[in-house]
Coordinates of C-alpha atoms in Angstrom, one line a residue:
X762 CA 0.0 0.0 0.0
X763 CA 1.6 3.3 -1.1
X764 CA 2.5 5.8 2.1
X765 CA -0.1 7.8 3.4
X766 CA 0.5 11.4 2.3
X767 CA 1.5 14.2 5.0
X768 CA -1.1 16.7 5.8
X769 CA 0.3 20.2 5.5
X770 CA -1.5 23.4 5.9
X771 CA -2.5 25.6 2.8
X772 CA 0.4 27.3 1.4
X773 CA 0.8 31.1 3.2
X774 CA 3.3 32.8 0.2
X775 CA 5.2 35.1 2.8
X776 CA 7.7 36.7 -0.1
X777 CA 8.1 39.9 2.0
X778 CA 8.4 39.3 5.8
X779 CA 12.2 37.8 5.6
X780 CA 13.8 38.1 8.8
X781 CA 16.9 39.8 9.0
X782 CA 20.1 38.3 11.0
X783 CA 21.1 40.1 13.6
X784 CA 24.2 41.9 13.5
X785 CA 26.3 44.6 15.5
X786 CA 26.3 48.0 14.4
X787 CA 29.0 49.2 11.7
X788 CA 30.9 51.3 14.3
X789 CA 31.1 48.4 16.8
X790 CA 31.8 45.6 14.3
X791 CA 34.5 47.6 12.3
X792 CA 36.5 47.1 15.5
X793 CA 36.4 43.7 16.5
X794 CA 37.6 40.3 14.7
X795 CA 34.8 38.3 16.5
X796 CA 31.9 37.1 14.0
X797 CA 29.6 39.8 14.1
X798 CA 26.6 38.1 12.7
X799 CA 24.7 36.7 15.7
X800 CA 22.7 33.9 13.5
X801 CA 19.0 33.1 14.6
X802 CA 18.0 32.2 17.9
X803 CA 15.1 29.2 18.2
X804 CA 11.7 31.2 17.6
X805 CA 13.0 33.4 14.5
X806 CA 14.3 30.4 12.9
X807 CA 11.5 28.9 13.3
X808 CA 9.4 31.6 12.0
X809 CA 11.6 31.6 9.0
X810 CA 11.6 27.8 8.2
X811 CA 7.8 28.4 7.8
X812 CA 7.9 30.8 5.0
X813 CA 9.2 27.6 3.4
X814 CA 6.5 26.3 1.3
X815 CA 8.3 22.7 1.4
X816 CA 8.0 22.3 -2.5
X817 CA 7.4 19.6 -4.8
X818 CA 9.8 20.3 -6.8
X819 CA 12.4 22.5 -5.1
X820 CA 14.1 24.8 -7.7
X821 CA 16.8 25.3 -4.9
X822 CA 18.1 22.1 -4.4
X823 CA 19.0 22.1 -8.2
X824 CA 20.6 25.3 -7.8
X825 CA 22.7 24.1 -4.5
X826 CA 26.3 22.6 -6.0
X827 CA 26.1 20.0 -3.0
X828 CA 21.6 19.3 -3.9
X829 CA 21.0 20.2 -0.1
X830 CA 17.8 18.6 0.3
X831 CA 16.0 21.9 1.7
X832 CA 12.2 20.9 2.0
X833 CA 13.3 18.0 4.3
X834 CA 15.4 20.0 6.8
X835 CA 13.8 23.2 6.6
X836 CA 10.5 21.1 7.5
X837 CA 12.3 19.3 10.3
X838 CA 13.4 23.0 11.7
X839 CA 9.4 23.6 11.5
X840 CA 8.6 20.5 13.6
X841 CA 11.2 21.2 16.0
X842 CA 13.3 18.5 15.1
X843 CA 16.7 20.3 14.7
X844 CA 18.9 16.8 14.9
X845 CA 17.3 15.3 12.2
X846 CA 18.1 18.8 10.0
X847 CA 21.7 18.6 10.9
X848 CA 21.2 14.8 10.1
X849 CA 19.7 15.5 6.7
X850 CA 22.6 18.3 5.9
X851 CA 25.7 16.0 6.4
X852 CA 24.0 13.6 4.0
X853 CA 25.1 15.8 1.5
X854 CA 28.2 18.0 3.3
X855 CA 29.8 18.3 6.7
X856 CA 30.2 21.6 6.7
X857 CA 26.9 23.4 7.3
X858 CA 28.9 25.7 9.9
X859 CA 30.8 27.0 7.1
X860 CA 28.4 27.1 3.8
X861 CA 25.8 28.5 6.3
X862 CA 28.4 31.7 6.4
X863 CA 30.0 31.9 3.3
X864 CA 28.2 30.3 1.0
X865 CA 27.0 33.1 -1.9
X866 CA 23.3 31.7 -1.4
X867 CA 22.1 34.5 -2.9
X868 CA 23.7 33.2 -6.9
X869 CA 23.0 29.8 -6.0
X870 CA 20.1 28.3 -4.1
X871 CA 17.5 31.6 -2.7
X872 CA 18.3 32.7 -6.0
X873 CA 15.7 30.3 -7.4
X874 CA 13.2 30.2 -4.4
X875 CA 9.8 30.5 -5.3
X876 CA 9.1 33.5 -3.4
X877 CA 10.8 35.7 -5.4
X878 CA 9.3 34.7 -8.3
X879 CA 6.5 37.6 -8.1
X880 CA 5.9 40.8 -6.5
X881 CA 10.0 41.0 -6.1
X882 CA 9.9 38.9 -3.2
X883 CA 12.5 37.9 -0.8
X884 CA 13.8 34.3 -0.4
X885 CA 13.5 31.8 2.7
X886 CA 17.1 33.0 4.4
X887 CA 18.3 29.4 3.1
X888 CA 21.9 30.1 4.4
X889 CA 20.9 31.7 7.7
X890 CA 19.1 28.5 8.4
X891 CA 21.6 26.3 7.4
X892 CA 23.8 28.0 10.2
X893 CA 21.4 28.3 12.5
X894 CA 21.0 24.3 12.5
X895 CA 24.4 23.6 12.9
X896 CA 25.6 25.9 15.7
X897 CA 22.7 24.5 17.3
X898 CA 23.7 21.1 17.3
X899 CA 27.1 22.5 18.3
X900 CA 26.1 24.2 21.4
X901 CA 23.6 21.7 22.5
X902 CA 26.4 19.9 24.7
X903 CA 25.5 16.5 23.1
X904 CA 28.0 14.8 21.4
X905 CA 27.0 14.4 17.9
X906 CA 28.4 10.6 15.7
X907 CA 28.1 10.5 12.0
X908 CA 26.7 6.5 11.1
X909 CA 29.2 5.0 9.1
X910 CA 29.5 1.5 7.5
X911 CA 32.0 -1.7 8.8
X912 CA 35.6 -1.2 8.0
X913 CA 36.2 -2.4 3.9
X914 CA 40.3 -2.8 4.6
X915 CA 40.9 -0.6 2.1
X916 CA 43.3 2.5 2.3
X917 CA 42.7 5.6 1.1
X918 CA 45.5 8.5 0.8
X919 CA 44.3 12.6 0.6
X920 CA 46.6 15.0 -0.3
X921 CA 45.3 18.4 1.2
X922 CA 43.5 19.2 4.5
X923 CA 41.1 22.1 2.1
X924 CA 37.6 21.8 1.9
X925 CA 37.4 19.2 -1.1
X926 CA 40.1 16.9 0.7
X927 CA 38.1 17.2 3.9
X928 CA 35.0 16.3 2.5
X929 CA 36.5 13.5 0.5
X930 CA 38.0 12.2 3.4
X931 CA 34.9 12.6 5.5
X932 CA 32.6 10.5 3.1
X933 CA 35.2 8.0 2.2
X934 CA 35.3 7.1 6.0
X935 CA 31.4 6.9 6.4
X936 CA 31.3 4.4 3.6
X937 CA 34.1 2.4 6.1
X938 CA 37.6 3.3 4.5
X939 CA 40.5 3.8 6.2
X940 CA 41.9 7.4 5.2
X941 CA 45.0 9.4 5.9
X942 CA 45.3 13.0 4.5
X943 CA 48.7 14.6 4.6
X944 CA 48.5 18.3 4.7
X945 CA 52.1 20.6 3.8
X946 CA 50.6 23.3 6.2
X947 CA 50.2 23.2 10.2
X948 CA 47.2 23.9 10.5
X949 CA 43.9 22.0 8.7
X950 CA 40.9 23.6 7.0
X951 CA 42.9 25.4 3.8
X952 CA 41.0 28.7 2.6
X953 CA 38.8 28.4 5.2
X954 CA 40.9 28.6 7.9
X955 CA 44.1 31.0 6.1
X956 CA 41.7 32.7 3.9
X957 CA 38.4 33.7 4.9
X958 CA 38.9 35.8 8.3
X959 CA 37.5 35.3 11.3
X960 CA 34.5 37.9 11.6
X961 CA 33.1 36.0 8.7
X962 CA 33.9 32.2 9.8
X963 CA 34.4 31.6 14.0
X964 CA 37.1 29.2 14.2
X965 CA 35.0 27.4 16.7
X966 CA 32.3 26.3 14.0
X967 CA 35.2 25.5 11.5
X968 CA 37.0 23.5 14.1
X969 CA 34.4 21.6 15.5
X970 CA 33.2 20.0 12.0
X971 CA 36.8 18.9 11.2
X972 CA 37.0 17.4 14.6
X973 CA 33.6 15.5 13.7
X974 CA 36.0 14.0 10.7
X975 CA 38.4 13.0 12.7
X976 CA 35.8 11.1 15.3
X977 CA 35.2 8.9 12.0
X978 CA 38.7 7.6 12.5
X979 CA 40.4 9.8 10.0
X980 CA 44.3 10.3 10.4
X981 CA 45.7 13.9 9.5
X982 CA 49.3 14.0 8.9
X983 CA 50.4 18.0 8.7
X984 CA 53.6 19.5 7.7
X985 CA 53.7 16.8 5.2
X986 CA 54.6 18.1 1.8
X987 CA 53.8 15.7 -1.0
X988 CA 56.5 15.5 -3.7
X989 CA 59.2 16.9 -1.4
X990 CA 58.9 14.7 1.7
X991 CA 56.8 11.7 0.5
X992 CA 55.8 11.2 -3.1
X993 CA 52.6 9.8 -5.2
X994 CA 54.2 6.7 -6.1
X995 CA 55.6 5.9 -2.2
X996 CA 51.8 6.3 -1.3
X997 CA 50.4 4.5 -4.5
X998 CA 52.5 1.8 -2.4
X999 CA 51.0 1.5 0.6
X1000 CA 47.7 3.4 -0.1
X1001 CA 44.8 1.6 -2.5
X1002 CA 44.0 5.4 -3.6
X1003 CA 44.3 8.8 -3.8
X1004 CA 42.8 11.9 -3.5
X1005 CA 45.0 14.8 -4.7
X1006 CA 42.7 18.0 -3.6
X1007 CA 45.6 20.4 -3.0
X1008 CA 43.4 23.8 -4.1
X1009 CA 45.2 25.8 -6.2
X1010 CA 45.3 28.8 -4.2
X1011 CA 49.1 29.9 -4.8
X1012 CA 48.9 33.8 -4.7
X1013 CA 50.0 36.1 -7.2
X1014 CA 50.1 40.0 -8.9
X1015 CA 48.8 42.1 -11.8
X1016 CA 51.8 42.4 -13.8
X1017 CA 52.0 46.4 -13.5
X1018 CA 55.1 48.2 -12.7
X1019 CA 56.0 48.9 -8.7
X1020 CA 55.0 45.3 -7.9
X1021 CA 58.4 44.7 -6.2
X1022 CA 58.0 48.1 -3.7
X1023 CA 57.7 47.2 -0.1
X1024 CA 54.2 47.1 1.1
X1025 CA 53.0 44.9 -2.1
X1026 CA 51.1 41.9 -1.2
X1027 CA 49.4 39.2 -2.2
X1028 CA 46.1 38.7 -0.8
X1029 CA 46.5 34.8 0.6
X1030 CA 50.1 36.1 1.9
X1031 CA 48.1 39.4 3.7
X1032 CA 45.3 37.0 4.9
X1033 CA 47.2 34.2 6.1
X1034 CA 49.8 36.3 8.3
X1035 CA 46.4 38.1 9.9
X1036 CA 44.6 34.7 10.6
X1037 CA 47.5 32.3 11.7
X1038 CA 50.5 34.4 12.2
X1039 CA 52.6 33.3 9.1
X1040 CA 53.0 33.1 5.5
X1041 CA 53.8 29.5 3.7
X1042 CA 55.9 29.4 0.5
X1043 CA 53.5 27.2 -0.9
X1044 CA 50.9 29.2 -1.2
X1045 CA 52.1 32.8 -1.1
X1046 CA 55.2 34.0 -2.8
X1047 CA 55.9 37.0 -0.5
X1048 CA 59.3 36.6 1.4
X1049 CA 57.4 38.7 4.6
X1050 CA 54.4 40.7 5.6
X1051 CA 54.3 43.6 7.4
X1052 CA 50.7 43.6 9.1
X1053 CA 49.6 47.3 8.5
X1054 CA 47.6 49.3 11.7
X1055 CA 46.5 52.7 10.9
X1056 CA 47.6 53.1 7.5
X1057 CA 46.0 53.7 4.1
X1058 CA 45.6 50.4 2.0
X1059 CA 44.3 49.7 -1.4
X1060 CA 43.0 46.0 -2.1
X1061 CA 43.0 45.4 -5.8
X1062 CA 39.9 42.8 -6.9
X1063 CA 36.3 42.6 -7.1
X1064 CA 35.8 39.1 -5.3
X1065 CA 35.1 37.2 -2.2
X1066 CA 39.2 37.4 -1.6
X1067 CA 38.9 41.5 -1.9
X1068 CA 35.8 41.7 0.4
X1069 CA 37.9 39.6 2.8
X1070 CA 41.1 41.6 2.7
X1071 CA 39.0 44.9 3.1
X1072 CA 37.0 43.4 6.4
X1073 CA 40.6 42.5 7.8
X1074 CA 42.2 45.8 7.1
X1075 CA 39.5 48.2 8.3
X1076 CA 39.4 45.9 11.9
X1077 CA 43.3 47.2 11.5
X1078 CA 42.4 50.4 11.7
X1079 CA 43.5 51.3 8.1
X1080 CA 42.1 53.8 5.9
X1081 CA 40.7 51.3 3.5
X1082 CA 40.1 51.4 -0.1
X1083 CA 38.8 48.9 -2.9
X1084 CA 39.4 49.3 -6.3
X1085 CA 37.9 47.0 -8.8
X1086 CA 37.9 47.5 -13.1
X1087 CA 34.0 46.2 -13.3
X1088 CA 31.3 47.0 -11.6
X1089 CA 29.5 45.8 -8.0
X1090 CA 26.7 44.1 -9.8
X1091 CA 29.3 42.3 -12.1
X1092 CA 31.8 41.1 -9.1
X1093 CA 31.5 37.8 -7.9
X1094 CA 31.3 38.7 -3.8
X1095 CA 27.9 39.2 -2.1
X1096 CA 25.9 42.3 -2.3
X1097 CA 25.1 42.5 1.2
X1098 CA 29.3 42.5 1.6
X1099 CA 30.1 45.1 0.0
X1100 CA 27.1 47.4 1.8
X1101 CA 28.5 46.2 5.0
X1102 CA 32.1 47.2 3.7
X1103 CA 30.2 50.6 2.7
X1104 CA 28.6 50.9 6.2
X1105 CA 31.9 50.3 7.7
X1106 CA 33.8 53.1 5.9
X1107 CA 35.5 51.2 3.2
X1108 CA 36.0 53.3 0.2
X1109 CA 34.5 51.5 -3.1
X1110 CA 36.2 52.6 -6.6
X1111 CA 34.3 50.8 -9.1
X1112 CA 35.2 51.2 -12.9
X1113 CA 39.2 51.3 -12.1
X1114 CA 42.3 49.9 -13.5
X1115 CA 45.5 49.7 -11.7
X1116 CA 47.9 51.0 -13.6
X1117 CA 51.2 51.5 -11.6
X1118 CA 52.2 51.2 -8.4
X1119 CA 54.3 54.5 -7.3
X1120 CA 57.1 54.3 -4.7
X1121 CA 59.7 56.6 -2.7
X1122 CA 62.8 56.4 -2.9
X1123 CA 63.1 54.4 0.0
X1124 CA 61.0 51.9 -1.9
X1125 CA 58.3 52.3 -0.1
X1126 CA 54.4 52.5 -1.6
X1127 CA 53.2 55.9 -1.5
X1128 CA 50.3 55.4 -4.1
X1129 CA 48.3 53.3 -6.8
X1130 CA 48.2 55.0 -9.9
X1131 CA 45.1 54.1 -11.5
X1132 CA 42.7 54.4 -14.9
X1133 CA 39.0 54.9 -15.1
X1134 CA 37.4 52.2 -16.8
X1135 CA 34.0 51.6 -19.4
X1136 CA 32.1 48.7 -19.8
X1137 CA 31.7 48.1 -23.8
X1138 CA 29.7 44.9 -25.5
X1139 CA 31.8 42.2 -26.4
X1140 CA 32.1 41.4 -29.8
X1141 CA 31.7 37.7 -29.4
X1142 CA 28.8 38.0 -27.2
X1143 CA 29.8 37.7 -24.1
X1144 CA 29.5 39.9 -20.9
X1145 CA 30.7 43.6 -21.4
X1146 CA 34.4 43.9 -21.1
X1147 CA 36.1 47.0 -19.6
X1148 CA 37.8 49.4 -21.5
X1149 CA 40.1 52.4 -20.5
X1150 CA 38.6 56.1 -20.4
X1151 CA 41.4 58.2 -22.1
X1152 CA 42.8 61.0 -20.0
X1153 CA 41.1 59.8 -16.5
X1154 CA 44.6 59.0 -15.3
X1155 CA 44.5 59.4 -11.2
X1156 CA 46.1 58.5 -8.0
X1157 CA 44.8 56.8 -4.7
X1158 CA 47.1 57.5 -2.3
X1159 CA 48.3 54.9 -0.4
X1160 CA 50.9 53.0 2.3
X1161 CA 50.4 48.9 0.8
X1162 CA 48.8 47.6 -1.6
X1163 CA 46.8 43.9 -1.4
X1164 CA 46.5 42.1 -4.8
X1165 CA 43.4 39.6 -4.5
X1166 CA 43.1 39.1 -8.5
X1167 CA 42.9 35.3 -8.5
X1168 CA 45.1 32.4 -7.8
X1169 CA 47.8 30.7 -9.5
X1170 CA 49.0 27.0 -9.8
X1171 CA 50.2 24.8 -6.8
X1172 CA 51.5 21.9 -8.7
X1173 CA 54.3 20.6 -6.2
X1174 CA 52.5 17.5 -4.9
X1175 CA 51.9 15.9 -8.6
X1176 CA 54.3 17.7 -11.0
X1177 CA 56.4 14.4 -11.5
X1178 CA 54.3 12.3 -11.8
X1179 CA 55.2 10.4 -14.7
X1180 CA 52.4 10.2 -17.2
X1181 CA 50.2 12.5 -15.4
X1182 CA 47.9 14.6 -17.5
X1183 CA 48.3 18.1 -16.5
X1184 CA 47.0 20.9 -18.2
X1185 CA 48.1 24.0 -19.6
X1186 CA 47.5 25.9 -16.3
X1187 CA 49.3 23.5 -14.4
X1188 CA 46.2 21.9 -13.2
X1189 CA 44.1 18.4 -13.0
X1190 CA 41.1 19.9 -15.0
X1191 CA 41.9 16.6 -17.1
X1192 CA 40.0 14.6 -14.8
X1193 CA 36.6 12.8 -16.1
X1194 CA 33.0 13.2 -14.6
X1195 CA 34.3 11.0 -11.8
X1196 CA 36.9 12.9 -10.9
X1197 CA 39.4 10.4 -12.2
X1198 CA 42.9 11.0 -13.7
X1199 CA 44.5 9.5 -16.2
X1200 CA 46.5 7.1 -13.7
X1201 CA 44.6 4.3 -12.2
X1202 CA 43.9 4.9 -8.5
X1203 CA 44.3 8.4 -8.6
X1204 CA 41.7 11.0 -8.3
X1205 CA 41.6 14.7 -8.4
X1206 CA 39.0 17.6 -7.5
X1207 CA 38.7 20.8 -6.1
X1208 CA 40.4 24.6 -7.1
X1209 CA 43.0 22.2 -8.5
X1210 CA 41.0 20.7 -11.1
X1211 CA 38.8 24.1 -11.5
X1212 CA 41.3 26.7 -11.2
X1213 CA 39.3 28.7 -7.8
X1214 CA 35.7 28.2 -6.8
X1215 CA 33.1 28.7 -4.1
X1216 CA 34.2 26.0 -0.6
X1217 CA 30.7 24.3 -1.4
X1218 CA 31.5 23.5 -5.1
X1219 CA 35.0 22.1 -3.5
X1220 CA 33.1 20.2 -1.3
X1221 CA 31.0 18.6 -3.6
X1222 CA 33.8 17.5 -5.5
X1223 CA 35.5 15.8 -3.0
X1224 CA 31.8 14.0 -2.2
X1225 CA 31.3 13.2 -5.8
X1226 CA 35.2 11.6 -6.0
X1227 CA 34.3 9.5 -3.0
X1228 CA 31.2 8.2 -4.6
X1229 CA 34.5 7.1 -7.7
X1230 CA 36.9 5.9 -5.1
X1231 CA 34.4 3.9 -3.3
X1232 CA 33.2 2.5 -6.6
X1233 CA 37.1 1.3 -7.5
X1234 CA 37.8 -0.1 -4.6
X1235 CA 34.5 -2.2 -4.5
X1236 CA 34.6 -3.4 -7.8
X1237 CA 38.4 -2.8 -9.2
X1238 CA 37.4 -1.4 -12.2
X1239 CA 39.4 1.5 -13.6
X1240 CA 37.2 3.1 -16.5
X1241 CA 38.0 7.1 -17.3
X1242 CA 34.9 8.3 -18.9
X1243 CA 35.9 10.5 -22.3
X1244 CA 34.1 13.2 -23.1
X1245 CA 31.7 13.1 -25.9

């Protein structure tokens, strides 16, 4: 006999009553490096899971990277059954914590919510629930087990401790592998612990899901650097597979004269001095920073790196300045970001080009010499490219400058690799759809195979990899899918 259908009550389309996440004022939080987003408490969350209209076909989950199955949690929020939300979450990721903070939910899954489909609505705060369910579970006291299956005796190696080799690692060992990730840094959780600051992402969320890894038996090995210390083909020895999720997250400049003046960094080199007290050669080329406090800076990029940069830098006290060649509807960061930035007393130049950095002669920065910029249609169709207005030649004044234009190759751990396929980046794009490379038993996925992306598309690659690692170790079959 097919199941009895739940009753629900008649659909109440709420598309205007969103409720807003606390927050400190701009004056208070532009001093402090605690989170200062406060989350929901139990009642609002509640309030808000019930603008949820649980739909039959939920245009959200297909806009999630990870397919989140929101009806089923968000209901479980509305029938006060929290534990099974967090339950039904790390089916798909374990890191609700994090993608309930930084995920840019408003481009992927409340971008497609129903209630914004008419009368310019606003979406169920997806994101804010997300969190809310998590730190809940985390501050409950009780200590929380993920189910996993018998032990297969099969050994998996991960190379990176980042949010795909995390993930890949965590649902590896729920399907009852044995896995060891080796990680060159000291410190575990890659961007999201040396990139994204801590008013955006409390350490104490971040930590407590990677510790809810390790409870599954997973071994991390840090300060381990793959192809210097240990190589592929000693682990392809001892290890049935391996995951190679090593990001590729190395930092790097514009190109522009004045680069080599003192005060010139790279954003993951600026970021991961403020948020764990050193710099790695892996990852940022800069020999030192010098952590500036009441100064003038300039961050150079239009992305989630350049919103993070400015939040660290005005919490320095530094007269702070952004300065981007598009425009803030075309950027890839969140729009409520950059009016926090705004609120905070960042200074937004959209619609510039850096030109030159200028110097002293003591080699010092003394200003970013700069180019106003237009958008023009692009001849092939695609989105409006920037183009220099002639004669608006200007300088911001400034002490440093913080490049966060992208990320460059990180290639160490697989370079020699004989018979690899790399590409011409210097990264595994090469895999197939399951993440395989062209070498049997080893897999790839992540900013290493896509060049830099969101945490929660890193994540589901490393989930999706799992699914192909468990599926070669179970059967022993080595296919690589070709693309058609």
């Amino acid at each position: 006999m097919a199941e009895q259908k739940r009753k629900r009550p008649k659909k109440e389309y709420r598309r205007h009553d969103r409720n807003p996440m606390p927050m400190l004022p701009p004056e208070e939080r532009a001093k402090t490096f605690k989170e200062f987003t406060f989350g929901y408490g139990h009642t609002v969350a509640k309030d808000e899971a019930f603008r949820c209209l649980i739909c039959n076909r939920p245009t959200c989950v297909e806009s999630c990277p990870v397919e989140n199955d929101m009806p089923k949690w968000i209901e479980a929020i509305q029938q006060n059954r929290v534990f099974d939300a967090y339950k039904i979450l790390r089916e798909t990721s374990p890191f609700s914590s994090v993608c309930g903070r930084v995920c840019p939910v408003e481009k992927l899954c409340e971008s497609t919510c129903v209630l914004t489909f008419k009368d310019n609505g606003l979406s169920v705060a997806i994101g804010a629930l997300e969190r809310f369910v998590a730190d809940s579970v985390r501050t409950s006291g009780i200590e929380w087990v993920d189910e996993k299956a018998p032990p297969t005796g099969k050994k998996v190696a991960v190379i990176g401790a980042g949010p795909a080799g995390l993930a890949n690692a965590y649902f590896l060992a729920r399907k009852g592998h044995s896995v060891t990730i080796f990680e060159a840094l000291p410190y575990t959780g890659g961007v999201m612990r040396y990139g994204i600051p801590e008013p955006r992402l409390t350490r104490e969320a971040l930590d407590y899901e990677i510790e809810l890894i390790k409870k599954l038996g997973v071994e991390i090995k840090t300060g381990v650097i793959i192809g210097e210390d240990v190589t592929i083909e000693d682990l392809r020895k001892e290890f049935d597979a391996i995951f190679i999720g090593v990001g590729s997250g190395r930092g790097k400049k514009m190109g522009i004269p004045g680069e080599d003046l003192k005060g010139v960094y790279t954003a993951i080199g600026f970021l991961m001095k403020v948020n764990t007290g050193e710099i790695h050669p892996l990852l940022a080329p800069d020999e030192d920073v010098e952590i500036p406090k009441g100064k003038r800076v300039a961050v150079v990029g239009g992305g989630f790196t350049a919103v993070d940069c400015a939040i660290v830098s005005i919490r320095l006290d530094n007269e702070t300045h952004v300065v981007y060649r598009r425009t803030r509807d075309t950027s890839s960061a969140r729009d409520e970001e950059w009016d926090h930035l705004a609120e905070e007393g960042c200074h937004l130049h959209w619609l510039t080009q850096p030109v030159e950095v200028l110097g002293n002669e003591k080699g010092e920065v003394t200003g970013l010499k700069c180019i106003k910029m237009e958008l023009v249609p692009d001849e092939k169709g695609g989105r409006p490219r920037p183009k220099p207005i002639e004669g608006s030649e200007h300088v911001i004044e400034c002490d440093v400058v913080i490049m966060a234009v992208g990320q460059g190759d990180n290639p160490k751990a697989y370079q020699n690799v004989e018979g690899l396929a790399i590409d011409k980046w210097n990264n595994l794009s090469t895999v197939d759809k399951g993440y395989r490379t062209n070498i049997e038993g080893i897999f790839a996925g992540g900013d290493v195979v896509n060049g830099g992306d969101t945490v929660v598309t890193a994540i589901r690659h490393g989930r999706d990899a799992a699914d192909s690692i468990h599926e070669y170790l179970t059967t022993g079959k080595w296919v690589v899918e070709k693309e058609n």
